[in-house]
Coordinates of C-alpha atoms in Angstrom, one line a residue:
M221 CA -40.5 11.0 -52.5
L222 CA -42.3 7.7 -52.1
G223 CA -43.9 8.1 -55.5
G224 CA -40.5 8.7 -57.0
I225 CA -39.1 5.5 -55.5
F226 CA -42.2 3.6 -56.8
A227 CA -41.5 5.0 -60.3
V228 CA -37.8 4.1 -60.2
V229 CA -38.5 0.6 -59.0
I230 CA -41.4 -0.3 -61.2
G231 CA -40.9 2.0 -64.2
P232 CA -38.2 0.2 -66.2
S233 CA -39.9 -3.2 -65.9
I234 CA -43.5 -2.1 -66.7
Q235 CA -43.3 -3.3 -70.3
N236 CA -43.5 -6.9 -69.1
E237 CA -47.1 -8.1 -68.6
D238 CA -46.1 -9.9 -65.4
S239 CA -44.9 -6.7 -63.8
W240 CA -48.4 -5.1 -63.7
S241 CA -49.4 -7.2 -60.7
L242 CA -46.3 -6.0 -58.8
A243 CA -47.3 -2.4 -59.7
V244 CA -50.8 -3.0 -58.3
V245 CA -49.4 -4.4 -55.1
L246 CA -46.8 -1.7 -54.5
G247 CA -49.3 1.0 -55.7
S248 CA -51.9 -0.1 -53.2
F249 CA -49.3 0.1 -50.4
L250 CA -48.2 3.6 -51.6
V251 CA -51.9 4.8 -51.8
S252 CA -52.4 3.5 -48.2
L253 CA -49.3 5.3 -46.9
F254 CA -50.4 8.6 -48.7
G255 CA -53.9 8.3 -47.2
F256 CA -52.6 7.6 -43.7
F257 CA -50.2 10.6 -43.7
A258 CA -52.7 12.8 -45.4
R259 CA -55.1 12.2 -42.6
G260 CA -52.3 12.9 -40.1
W261 CA -51.3 16.1 -41.9
A262 CA -54.9 17.3 -41.9
R263 CA -55.1 16.6 -38.1
L264 CA -51.8 18.5 -37.6
R265 CA -53.0 21.5 -39.6
K266 CA -56.3 21.6 -37.7
E267 CA -54.5 21.5 -34.4
N268 CA -51.9 24.0 -35.5
A269 CA -54.7 26.5 -36.4
V270 CA -56.0 26.3 -32.8
R271 CA -52.6 26.2 -31.0
P272 CA -49.4 26.5 -32.9
V273 CA -47.1 23.4 -32.9
M274 CA -43.6 24.4 -31.9
R275 CA -40.5 23.0 -33.3
T276 CA -39.3 21.9 -29.9
D277 CA -42.5 19.9 -29.2
A278 CA -41.6 16.8 -31.3
E279 CA -43.7 14.4 -29.2
R280 CA -46.9 16.5 -29.9
F281 CA -46.0 16.7 -33.6
R282 CA -45.6 12.9 -33.8
R283 CA -48.8 12.2 -31.8
L284 CA -50.8 14.5 -34.1
L285 CA -49.2 13.1 -37.3
I286 CA -49.6 9.5 -36.4
G287 CA -52.8 9.8 -34.4
P288 CA -54.2 7.3 -31.9
P289 CA -51.8 4.3 -31.7
V290 CA -54.6 1.7 -31.9
A291 CA -56.0 3.3 -35.0
A292 CA -52.6 3.5 -36.6
A293 CA -51.8 -0.2 -35.7
I294 CA -55.2 -1.2 -37.3
W295 CA -54.5 0.9 -40.4
F296 CA -51.0 -0.6 -40.9
A297 CA -52.2 -4.2 -40.1
A298 CA -55.0 -3.9 -42.7
T299 CA -52.5 -2.4 -45.2
I300 CA -50.1 -5.3 -44.7
L301 CA -52.9 -7.9 -45.0
V302 CA -54.2 -6.3 -48.2
V303 CA -50.7 -6.1 -49.7
L304 CA -49.9 -9.7 -48.8
G305 CA -53.3 -10.8 -50.1
L306 CA -52.7 -9.0 -53.4
A307 CA -49.2 -10.5 -53.7
L308 CA -50.6 -14.0 -53.0
A309 CA -53.3 -13.5 -55.5
S310 CA -50.7 -12.3 -58.0
G311 CA -48.5 -15.3 -57.3
L312 CA -51.4 -17.8 -57.7
G313 CA -52.4 -16.1 -61.0
F314 CA -55.7 -14.5 -59.9
I315 CA -54.3 -11.0 -60.9
A316 CA -53.0 -11.0 -64.4

């Protein structure tokens, strides 16, 4: 779904040379989100193999999908810093 949103937002304007930097910024954010939730999904599947996760246990599901709160906060802070850095570099002309 996120990939589809990315394609709809960036797709029509990709012919313009200036839009490649925006595609890099949004693409890096998308890759980071996919990586974060792929790790969570793997953690969830591993735990589910040991002890099934019930539908009624939403808190356990969330905890397994997101992982340790400190690690999640660091991951998202690093992602935001990288995205802002890429956007700033694009605005200053370092990324063509």
